[in-house]
CSV table of C-alpha atoms in Angstrom, one decimal:
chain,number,residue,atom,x,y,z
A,774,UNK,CA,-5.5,-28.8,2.8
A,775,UNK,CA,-5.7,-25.5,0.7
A,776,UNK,CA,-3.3,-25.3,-2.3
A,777,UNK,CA,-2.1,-22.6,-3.3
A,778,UNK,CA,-0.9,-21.0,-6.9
A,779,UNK,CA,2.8,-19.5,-6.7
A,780,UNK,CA,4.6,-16.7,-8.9
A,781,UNK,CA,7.4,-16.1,-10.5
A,782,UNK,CA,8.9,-19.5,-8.7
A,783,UNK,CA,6.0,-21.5,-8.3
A,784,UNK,CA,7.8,-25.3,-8.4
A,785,UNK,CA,10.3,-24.1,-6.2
A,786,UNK,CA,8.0,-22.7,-3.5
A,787,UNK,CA,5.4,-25.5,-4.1
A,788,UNK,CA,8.6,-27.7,-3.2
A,789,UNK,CA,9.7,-25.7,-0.4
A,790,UNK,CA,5.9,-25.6,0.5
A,791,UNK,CA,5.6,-29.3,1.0
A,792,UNK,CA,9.2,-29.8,2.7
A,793,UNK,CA,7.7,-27.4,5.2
A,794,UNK,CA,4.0,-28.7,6.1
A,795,UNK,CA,5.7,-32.1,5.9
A,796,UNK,CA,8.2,-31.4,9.0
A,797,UNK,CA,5.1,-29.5,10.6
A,798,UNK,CA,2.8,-32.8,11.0
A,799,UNK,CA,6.0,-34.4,10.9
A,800,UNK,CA,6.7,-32.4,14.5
A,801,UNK,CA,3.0,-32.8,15.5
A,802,UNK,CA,2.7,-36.6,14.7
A,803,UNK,CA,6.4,-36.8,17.1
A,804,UNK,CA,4.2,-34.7,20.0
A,805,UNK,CA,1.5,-37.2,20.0
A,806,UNK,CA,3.4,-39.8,20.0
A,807,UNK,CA,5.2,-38.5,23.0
A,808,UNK,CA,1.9,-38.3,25.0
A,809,UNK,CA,0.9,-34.2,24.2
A,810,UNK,CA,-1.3,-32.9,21.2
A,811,UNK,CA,-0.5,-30.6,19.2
A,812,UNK,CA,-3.3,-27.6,19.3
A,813,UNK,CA,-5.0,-27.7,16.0
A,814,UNK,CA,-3.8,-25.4,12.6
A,815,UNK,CA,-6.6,-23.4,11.4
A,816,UNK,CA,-5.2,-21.2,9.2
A,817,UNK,CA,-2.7,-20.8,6.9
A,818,UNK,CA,-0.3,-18.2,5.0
A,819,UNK,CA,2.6,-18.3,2.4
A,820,UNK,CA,4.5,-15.8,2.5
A,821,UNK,CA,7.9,-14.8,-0.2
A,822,UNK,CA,10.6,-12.5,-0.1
A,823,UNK,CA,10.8,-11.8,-3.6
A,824,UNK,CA,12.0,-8.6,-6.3
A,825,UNK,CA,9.5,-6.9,-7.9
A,826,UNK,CA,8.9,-3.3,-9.3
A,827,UNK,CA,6.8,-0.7,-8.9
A,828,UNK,CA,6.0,2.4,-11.4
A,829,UNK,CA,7.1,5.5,-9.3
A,830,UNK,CA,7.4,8.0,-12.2
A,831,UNK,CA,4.9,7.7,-15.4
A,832,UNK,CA,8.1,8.9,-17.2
A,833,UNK,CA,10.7,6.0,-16.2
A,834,UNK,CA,10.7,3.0,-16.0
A,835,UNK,CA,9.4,0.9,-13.2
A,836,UNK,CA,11.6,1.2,-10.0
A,837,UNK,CA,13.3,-2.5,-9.0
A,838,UNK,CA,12.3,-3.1,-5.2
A,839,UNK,CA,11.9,-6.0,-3.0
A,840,UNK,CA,8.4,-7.3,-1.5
A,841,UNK,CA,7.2,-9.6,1.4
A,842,UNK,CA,4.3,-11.2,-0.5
A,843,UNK,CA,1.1,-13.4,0.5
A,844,UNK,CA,1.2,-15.5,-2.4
A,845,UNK,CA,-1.4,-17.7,-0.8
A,846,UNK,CA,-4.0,-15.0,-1.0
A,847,UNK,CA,-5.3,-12.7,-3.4
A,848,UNK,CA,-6.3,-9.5,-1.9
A,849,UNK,CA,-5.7,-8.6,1.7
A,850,UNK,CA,-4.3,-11.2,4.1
A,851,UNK,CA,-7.6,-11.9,6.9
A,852,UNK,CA,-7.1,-14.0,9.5
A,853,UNK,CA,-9.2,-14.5,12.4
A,854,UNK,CA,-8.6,-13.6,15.9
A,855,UNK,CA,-7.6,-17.0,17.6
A,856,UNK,CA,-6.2,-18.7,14.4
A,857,UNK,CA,-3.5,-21.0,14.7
A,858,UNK,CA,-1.2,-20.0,11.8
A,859,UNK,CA,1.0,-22.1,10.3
A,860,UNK,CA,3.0,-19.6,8.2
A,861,UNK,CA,5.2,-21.1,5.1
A,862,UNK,CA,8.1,-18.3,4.2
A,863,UNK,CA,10.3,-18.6,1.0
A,864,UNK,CA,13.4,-16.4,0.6
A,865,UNK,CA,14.1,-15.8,-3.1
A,866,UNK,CA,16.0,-13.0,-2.2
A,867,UNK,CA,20.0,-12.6,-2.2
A,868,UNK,CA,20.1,-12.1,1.6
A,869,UNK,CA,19.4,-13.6,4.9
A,870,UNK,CA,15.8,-12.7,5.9
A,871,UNK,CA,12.6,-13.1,8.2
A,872,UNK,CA,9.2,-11.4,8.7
A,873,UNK,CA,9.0,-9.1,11.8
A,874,UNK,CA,5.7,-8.8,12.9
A,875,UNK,CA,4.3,-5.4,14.5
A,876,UNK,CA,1.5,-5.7,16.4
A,877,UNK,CA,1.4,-9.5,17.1
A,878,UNK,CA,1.9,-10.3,20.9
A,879,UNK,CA,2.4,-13.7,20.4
A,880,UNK,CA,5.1,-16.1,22.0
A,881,UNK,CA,8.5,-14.9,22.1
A,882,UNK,CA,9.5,-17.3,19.6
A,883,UNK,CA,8.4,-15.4,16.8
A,884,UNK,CA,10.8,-12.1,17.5
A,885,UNK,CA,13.5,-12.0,15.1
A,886,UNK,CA,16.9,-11.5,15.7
A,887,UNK,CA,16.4,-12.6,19.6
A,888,UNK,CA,14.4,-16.2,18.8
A,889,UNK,CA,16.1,-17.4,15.5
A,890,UNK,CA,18.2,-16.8,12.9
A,891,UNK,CA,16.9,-15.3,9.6
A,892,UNK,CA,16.1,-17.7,6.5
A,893,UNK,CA,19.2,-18.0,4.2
A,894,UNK,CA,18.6,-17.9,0.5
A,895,UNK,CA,16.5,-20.1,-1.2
A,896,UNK,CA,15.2,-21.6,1.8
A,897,UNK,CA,12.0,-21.8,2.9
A,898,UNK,CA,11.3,-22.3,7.3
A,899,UNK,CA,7.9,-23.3,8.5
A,900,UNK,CA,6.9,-22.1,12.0
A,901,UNK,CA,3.5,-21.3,13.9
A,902,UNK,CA,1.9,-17.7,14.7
A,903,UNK,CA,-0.6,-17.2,16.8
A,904,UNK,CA,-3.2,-14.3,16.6
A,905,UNK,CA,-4.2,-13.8,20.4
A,906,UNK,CA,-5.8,-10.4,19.3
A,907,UNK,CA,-8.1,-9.0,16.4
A,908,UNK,CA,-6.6,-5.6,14.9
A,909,UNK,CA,-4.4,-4.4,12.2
A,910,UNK,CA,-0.7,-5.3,11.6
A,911,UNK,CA,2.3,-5.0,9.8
A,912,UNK,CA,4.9,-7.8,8.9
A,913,UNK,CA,8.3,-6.2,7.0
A,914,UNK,CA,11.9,-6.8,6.8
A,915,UNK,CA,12.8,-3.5,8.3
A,916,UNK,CA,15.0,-5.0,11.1
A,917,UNK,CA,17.0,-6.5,8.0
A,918,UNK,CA,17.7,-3.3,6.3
A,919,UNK,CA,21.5,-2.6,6.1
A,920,UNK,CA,21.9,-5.9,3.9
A,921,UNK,CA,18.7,-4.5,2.0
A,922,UNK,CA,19.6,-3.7,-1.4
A,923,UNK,CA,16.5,-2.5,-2.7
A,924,UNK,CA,13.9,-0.9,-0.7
A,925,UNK,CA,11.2,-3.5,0.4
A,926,UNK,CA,7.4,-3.1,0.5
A,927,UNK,CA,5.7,-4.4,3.9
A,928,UNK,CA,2.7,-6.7,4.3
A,929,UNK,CA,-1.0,-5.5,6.2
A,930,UNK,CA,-2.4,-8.2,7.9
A,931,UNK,CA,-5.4,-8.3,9.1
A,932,UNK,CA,-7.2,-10.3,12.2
A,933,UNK,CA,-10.5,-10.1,12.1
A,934,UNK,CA,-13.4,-9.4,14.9
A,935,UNK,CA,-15.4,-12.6,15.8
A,936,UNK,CA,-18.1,-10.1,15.6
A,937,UNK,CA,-17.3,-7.9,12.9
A,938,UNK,CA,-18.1,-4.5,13.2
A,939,UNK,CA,-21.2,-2.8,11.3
A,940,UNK,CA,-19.6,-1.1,8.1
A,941,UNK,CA,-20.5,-1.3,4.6
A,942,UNK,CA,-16.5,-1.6,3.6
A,943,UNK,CA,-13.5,-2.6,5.3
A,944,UNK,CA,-10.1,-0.9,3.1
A,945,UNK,CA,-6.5,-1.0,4.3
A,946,UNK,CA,-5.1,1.8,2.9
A,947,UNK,CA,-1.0,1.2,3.3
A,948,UNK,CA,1.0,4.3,3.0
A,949,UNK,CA,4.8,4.3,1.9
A,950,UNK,CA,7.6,6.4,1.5
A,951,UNK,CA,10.4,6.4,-1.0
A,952,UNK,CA,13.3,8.5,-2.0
A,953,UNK,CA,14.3,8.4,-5.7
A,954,UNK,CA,17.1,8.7,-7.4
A,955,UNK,CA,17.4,11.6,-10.8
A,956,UNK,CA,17.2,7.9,-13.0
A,957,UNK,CA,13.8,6.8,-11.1
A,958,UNK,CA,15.1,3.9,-9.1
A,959,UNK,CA,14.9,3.9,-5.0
A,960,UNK,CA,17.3,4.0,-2.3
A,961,UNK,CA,16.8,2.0,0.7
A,962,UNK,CA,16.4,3.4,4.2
A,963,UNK,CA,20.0,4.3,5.8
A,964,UNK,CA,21.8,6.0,3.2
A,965,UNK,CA,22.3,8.7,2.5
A,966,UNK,CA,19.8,10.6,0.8
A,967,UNK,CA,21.8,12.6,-1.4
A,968,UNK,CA,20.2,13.9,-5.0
A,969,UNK,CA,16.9,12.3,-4.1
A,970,UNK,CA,13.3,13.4,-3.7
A,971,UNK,CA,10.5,11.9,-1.3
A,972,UNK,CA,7.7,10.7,-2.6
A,973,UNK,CA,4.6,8.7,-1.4
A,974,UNK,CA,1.8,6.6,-2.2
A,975,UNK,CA,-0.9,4.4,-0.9
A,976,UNK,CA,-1.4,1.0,-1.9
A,977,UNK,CA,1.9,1.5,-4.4
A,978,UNK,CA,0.3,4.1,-6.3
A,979,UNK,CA,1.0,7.3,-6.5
A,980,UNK,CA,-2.6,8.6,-7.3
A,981,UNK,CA,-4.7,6.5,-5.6
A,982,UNK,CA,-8.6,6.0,-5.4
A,983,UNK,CA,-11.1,4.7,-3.5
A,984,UNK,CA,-14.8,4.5,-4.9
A,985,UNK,CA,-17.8,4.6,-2.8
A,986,UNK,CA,-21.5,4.7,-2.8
A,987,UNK,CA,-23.0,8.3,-1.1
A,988,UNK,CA,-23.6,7.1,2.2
A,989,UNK,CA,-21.7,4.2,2.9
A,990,UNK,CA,-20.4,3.4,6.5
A,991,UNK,CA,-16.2,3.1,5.6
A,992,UNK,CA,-13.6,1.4,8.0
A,993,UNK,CA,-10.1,2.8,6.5
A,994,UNK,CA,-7.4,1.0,8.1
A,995,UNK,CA,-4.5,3.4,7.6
A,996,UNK,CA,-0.8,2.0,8.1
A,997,UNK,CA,2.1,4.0,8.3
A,998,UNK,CA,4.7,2.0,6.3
A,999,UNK,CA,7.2,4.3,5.7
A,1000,UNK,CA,10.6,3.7,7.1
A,1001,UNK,CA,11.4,7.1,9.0
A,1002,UNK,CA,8.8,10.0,8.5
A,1003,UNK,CA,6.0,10.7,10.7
A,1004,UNK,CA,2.9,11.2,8.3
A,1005,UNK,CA,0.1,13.3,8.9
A,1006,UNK,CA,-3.4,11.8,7.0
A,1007,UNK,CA,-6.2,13.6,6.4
A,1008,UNK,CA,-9.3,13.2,4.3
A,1009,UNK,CA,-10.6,16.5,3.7
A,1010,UNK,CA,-14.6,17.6,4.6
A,1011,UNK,CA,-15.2,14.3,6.6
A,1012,UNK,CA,-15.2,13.2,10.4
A,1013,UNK,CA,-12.7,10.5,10.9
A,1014,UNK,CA,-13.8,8.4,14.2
A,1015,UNK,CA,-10.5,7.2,15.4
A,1016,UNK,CA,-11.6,3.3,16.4
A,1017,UNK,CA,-8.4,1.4,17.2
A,1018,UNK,CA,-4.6,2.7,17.4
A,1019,UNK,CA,-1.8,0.5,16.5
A,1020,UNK,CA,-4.3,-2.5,16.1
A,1021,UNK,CA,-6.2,-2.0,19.6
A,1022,UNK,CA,-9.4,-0.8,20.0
A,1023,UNK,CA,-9.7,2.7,21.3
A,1024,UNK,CA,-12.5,4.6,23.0
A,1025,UNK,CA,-14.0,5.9,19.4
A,1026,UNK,CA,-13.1,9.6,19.1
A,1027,UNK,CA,-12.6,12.1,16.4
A,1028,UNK,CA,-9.7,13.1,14.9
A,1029,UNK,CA,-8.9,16.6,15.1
A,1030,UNK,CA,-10.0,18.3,11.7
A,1031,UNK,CA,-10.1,15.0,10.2
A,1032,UNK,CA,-6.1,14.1,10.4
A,1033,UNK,CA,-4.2,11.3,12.1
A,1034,UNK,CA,-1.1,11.3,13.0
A,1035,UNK,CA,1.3,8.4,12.2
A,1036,UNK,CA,4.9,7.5,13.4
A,1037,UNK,CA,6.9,4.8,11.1
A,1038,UNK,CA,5.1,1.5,11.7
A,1039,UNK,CA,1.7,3.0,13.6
A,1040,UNK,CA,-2.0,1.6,12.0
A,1041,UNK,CA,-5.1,3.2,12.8
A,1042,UNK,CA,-8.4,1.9,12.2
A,1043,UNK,CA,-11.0,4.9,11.6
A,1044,UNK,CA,-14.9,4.9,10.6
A,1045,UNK,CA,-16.0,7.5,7.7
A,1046,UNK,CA,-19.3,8.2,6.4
A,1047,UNK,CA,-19.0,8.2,3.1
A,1048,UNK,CA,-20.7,11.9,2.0
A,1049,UNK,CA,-18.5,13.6,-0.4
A,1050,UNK,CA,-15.8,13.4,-2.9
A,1051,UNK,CA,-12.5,14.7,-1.3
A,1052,UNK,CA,-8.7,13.9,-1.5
A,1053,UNK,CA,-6.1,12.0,0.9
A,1054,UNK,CA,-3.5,14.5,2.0
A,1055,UNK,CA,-0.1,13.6,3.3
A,1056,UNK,CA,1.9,16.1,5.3
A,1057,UNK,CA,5.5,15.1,5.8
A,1058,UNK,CA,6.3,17.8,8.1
A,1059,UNK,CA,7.8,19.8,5.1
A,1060,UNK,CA,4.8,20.0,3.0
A,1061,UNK,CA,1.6,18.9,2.2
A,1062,UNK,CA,0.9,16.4,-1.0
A,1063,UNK,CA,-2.5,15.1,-2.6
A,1064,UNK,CA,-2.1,11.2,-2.9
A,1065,UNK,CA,-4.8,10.1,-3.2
A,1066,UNK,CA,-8.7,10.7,-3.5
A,1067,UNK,CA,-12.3,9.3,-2.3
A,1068,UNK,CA,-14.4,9.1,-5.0
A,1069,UNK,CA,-18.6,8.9,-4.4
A,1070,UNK,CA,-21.3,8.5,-6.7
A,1071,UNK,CA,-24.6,9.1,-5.5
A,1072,UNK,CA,-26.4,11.6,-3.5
A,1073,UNK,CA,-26.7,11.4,0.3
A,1074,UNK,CA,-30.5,10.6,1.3
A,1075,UNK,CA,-30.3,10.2,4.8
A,1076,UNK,CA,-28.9,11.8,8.1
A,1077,UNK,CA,-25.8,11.6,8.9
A,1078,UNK,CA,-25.1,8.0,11.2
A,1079,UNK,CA,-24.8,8.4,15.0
A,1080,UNK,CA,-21.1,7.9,16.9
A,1081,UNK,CA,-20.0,4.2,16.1
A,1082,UNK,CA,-20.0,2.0,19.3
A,1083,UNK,CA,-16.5,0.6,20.2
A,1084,UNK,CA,-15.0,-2.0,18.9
A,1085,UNK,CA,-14.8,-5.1,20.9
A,1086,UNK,CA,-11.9,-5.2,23.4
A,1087,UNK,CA,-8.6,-7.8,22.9
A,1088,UNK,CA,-7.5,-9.3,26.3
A,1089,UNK,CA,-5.3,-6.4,27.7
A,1090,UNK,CA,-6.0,-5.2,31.0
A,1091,UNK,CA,-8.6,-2.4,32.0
A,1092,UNK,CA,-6.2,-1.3,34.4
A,1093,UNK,CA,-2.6,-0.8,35.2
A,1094,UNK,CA,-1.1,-0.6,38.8
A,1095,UNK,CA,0.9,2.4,38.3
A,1096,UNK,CA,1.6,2.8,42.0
A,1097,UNK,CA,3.2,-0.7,42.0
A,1098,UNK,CA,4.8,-0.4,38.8
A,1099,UNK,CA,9.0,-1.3,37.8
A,1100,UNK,CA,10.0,1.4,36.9
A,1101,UNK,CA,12.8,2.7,34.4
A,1102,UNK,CA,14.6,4.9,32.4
A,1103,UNK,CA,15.5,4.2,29.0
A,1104,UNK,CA,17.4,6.6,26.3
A,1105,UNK,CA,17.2,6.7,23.0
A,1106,UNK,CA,19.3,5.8,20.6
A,1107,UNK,CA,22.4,6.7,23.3
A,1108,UNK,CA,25.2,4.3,22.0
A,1109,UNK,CA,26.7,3.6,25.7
A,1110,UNK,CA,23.5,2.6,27.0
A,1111,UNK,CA,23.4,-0.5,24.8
A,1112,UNK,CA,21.9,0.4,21.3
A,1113,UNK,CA,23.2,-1.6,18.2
A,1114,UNK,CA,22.3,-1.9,14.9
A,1115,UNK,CA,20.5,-5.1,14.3
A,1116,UNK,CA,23.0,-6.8,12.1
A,1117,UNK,CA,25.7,-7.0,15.5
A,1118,UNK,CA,22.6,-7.7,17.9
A,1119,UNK,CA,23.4,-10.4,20.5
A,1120,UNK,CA,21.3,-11.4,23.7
A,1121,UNK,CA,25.2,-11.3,25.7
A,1122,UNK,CA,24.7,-7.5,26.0
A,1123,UNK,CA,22.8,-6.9,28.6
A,1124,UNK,CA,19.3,-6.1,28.7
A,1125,UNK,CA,17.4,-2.9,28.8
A,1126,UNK,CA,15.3,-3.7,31.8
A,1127,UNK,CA,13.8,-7.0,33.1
A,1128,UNK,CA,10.6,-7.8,34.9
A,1129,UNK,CA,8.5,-10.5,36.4
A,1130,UNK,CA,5.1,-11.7,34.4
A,1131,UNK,CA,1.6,-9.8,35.5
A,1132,UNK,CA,4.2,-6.8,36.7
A,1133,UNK,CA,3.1,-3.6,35.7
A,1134,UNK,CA,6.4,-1.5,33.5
A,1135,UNK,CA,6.7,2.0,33.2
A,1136,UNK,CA,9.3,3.3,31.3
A,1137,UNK,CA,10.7,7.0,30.9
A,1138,UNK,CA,11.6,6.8,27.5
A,1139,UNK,CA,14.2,9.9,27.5
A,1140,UNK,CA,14.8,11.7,23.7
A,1141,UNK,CA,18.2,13.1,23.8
A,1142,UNK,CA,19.0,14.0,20.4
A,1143,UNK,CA,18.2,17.2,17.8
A,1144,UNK,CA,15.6,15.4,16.2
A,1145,UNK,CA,12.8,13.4,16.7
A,1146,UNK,CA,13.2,9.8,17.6
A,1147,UNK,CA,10.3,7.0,16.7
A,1148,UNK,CA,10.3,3.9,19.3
A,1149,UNK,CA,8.6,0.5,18.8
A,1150,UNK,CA,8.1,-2.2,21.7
A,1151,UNK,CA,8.0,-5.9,20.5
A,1152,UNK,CA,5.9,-7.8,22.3
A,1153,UNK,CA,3.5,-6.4,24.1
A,1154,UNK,CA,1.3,-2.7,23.8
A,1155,UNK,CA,1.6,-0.1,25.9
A,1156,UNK,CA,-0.4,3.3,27.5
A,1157,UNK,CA,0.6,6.6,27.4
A,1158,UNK,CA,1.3,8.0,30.7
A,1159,UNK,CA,-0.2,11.2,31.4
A,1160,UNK,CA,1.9,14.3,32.1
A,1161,UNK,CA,1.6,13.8,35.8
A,1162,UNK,CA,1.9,10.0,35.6
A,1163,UNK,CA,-1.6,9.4,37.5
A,1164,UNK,CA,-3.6,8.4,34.0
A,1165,UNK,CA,-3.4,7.7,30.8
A,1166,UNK,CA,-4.7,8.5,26.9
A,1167,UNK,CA,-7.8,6.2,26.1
A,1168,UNK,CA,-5.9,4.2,23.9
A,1169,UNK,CA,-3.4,1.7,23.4
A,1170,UNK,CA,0.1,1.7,21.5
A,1171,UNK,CA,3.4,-0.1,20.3
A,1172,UNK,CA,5.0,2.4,18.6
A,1173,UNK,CA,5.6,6.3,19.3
A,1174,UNK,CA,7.5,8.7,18.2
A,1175,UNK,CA,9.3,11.4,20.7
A,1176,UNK,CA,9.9,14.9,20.0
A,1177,UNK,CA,14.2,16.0,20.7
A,1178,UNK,CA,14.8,16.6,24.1
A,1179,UNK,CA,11.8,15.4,25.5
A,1180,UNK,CA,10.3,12.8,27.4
A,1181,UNK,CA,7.5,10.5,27.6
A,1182,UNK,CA,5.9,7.8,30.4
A,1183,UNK,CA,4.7,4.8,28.7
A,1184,UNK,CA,3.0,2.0,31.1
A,1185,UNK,CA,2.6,-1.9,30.3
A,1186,UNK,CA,1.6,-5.1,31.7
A,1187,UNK,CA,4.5,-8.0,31.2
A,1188,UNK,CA,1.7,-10.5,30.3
A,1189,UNK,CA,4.0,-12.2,27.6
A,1190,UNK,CA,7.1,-13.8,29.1
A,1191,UNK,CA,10.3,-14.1,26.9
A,1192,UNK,CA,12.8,-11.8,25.9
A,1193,UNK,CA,11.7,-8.8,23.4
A,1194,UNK,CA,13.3,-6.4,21.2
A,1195,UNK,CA,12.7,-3.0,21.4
A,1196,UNK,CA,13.8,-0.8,18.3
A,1197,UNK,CA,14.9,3.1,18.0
A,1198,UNK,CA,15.1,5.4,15.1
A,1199,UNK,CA,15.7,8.6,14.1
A,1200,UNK,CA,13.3,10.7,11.8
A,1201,UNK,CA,16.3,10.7,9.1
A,1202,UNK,CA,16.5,8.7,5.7
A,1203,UNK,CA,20.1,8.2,5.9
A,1204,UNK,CA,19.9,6.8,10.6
A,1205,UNK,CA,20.6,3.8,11.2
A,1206,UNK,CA,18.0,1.4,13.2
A,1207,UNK,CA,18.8,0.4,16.4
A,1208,UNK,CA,17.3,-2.3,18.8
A,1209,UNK,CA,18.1,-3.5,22.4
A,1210,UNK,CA,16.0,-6.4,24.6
A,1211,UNK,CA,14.3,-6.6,27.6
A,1212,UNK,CA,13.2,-9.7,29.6
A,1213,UNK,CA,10.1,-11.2,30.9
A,1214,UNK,CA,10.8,-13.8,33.6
C-alpha cells in the first residue's frame, strides 16, 4: 500500500488515514465473509479541506483562502479510466464539508447533499469513486458555500485515456476568479460584492506561463473554476482544436478565432501546435485581461501538423431517441418551482422530474430572469438540442449557461439510476446557488 507524506497536519491525517482504509478492508473482509467480493481498489487519493493562502496582489500580503488538496500526490491528480478509487477526505476546516465532483457519472452514492451528509470537522470519511469515463473534471466545495468563510480553490482531476492520445504535453490550465477587498483579502461567492475588484488567474497566479519547445503538439485542458462568470479563453495567433467539452470527447473542431467559451464549472480539452510566443486572454464580458502567456523557444522546422484524430469515445450513447423521449420543462432558479439553497435541501420536496433507466430526457430548460443563468446536471451529460429539436451539437455537456429570457433543449440518456442534483445560478457574485433533484428509477 502507497504511503503518503501529509502537510500542515500530517499525524493527524496519517491517523485519520489509517482509521479509514482500516474500516474499508474492514467492510471488504465483512463482504467476503458474507459470500460476495469486493471488486478490487486500484487507485487511491487523499484528499484535505484545509486554509491556505494565495498572493493576489504583489503589494499585500497573501490573501487567507480555503483549498481542497491532493495531498497524496504531487502535481496533477491522474487517474485512470476504470480505476476503483478509494478516496481518503480529511476536514481541517471549521465547517461541515464534502467534495462534489463535476463530471464524474458514477453511482448515486457519491452526490452530496442527496446521498450523505457532509464530513464534520476534524473528521476524516473513506468511501469509493469510480471513474467509468476518461476526461477532465473538477471536485470543489461549491455546493457548501454559504457556510464558506473564505473563498476555496477547486481540484482538476484527471482520468486518463487507456490509449493516450499523441501529444508532446498534457497541461491543465485551471482558471479562477476572485473579488478582493481594498486590504487584499477575498470575499467568497454570495455576498455582496461591494468595494471589490475581479481579478483572475490560472493555476493561482496571476501572471502565468507556460514554456514550450517551437513545435510541440500541446493538450491544454482548460477549466472554468470560477464561481459565477462565464470566461471567454483565447490564446492569441494559434488554432485551438476543441477535443473534448466538459470531459467528453467531441468531434475535433476549431474554435472560432482561437477562443472558448466557458460557463462556471465547464473544462475543455483543446490541441495546440506550439508555433509562437502569445498571451492567454480572459474576457469577462466587461473587459479583456492578459493572464497569462505561452512562452516558445526554438524555431518552427516543419509544417504545420494535420487535424488531430478524435479522441477515443467514453460509453455514452451514439444516439438519442428524441421521438420517444420524457419530456419536461424546467425553470430556472423560479423559487415556487422548487429551487433552494443547498444548505435547506431535502429529498421530501418533490422532484424536478423522474424517469425510468435507458429512457431518453429532454428537458426545456426555461431562463426567466434579467440575466444570465449557468445550469449543471449531476449525474449524467447531456446534448444540446438543436433549434428545431431534430439534432444536436457534436458534443457533449454537463453544464450550460442560458442567456435571460431564453430557452434551451438539452437531451440525455438516464443510464445512471438514483436520485441527482441539478444546480442553478445566476451570473452575479453576490446570487445565491440553488439545486433541486430528479430521479432515476
Amino acid at each position: 500500500m502507497k504511503t503518503w507524506s501529509f502537510a500542515p497536519n500530517r499525524r493527524e491525517v496519517l491517523a485519520g488515514l489509517g482509521a479509514g482504509l482500516g474500516a474499508g478492508l474492514g467492510a471488504s473482509a465483512a463482504g467476503l465473509i458474507a459470500g460476495g467480493a469486493a471488486p478490487a481498489v486500484t487507485a487511491q487519493l487523499a484528499l484535505q479541506a484545509r486554509p491556505a493562502t494565495l498572493a493576489l496582489r504583489p503589494d499585500q500580503p497573501p490573501a487567507p483562502i480555503w483549498e481542497l488538496a491532493a495531498v497524496s500526490h504531487i502535481g496533477d491528480v491522474r487517474l485512470k479510466r476504470g480505476d476503483r478509487c478509494e478516496v481518503v477526505f480529511r476536514n481541517d476546516l471549521p465547517v461541515p464539508l464534502a467534495p462534489v465532483w463535476y463530471g464524474l457519472n458514477g453511482p448515486a452514492a457519491s452526490d452530496p447533499l442527496r446521498a450523505r451528509a457532509p464530513t464534520a470537522p476534524g473528521a476524516t470519511e473513506t468511501s469509493i469513486i469510480s471513474m467509468p469515463n476518461a476526461g477532465t473534471l473538477l471536485a470543489d466545495f461549491r455546493l457548501f458555500e454559504d457556510g464558506l468563510r473564505q473563498p476555496a480553490r477547486p481540484l482538476p482531476v484527471i482520468a486518463i485515456e487507456a490509449n493516450r492520445a499523441a501529444v508532446d504535453r498534457d497541461e491543465v490550465l485551471l482558471i479562477e476568479e476572485w473579488r478582493l477587498r481594498p486590504d487584499g483579502s477575498a470575499l467568497p461567492p454570495g455576498r455582496d460584492p461591494k468595494d471589490t475588484a475581479p481579478l483572475y488567474t490560472i493555476n493561482g497566479k496571476t501572471s502565468f506561463e507556460l514554456s514550450a519547445a517551437a513545435g510541440e503538439w500541446l493538450r491544454l485542458r482548460f477549466i472554468n473554476g470560477s464561481q459565477r462568470s462565464v470566461l471567454a479563453i483565447k490564446l492569441e495567433n494559434h488554432e485551438v482544436q476543441v477535443m473534448a467539452l466538459d470531459g467528453q470527447p467531441a468531434e475535433p473542431f476549431p474554435a472560432r478565432n482561437g477562443a472558448l467559451i466557458l460557463a462556471p464549472g465547464a473544462r475543455a480539452d483543446v490541441f495546440v501546435d506550439a508555433a509562437a510566443s502569445a498571451p492567454f486572454l480572459i474576457h469577462d464580458g466587461k473587459e479583456a485581461r492578459q493572464v497569462g502567456r505561452l512562452m516558445i523557444s526554438g524555431k518552427l522546422s516543419r509544417a504545420p501538423l494535420p487535424p488531430p484524430q478524435p479522441l477515443p469515445l467514453n460509453d455514452l450513447p451514439e444516439k438519442l431517441d428524441l421521438k420517444g423521449a420524457l419530456r419536461f420543462d424546467v425553470a430556472l432558479g423560479a423559487p415556487e418551482a422548487g429551487w433552494t439553497r443547498p444548505a435547506s435541501f431535502s429529498v421530501s420536496s418533490n422532484p424536478a422530474f423522474r424517469a425510468r433507466t435507458g429512457r431518453t430526457v429532454v428537458l426545456a430548460l426555461k431562463n426567466p430572469g434579467p440575466a444570465t443563468s449557468v445550469f449543471h446536471l449531476h449525474g449524467h451529460h447531456f446534448r444540446l438540442l438543436d433549434k428545431l429539436d431534430d439534432g444536436w451539437k457534436p458534443y457533449w455537456l454537463d453544464t450550460l449557461a442560458i442567456e435571460p429570457g431564453q430557452t434551451q433543449r438539452i437531451a440525455f440518456a438516464a443510464t445512471s439510476p438514483g436520485r441527482w442534483l441539478i444546480e442553478s445560478v445566476v451570473t452575479d457574485w453576490a446570487a445565491p446557488r440553488l439545486v433541486r433533484w430528479y430521479v432515476v428509477e
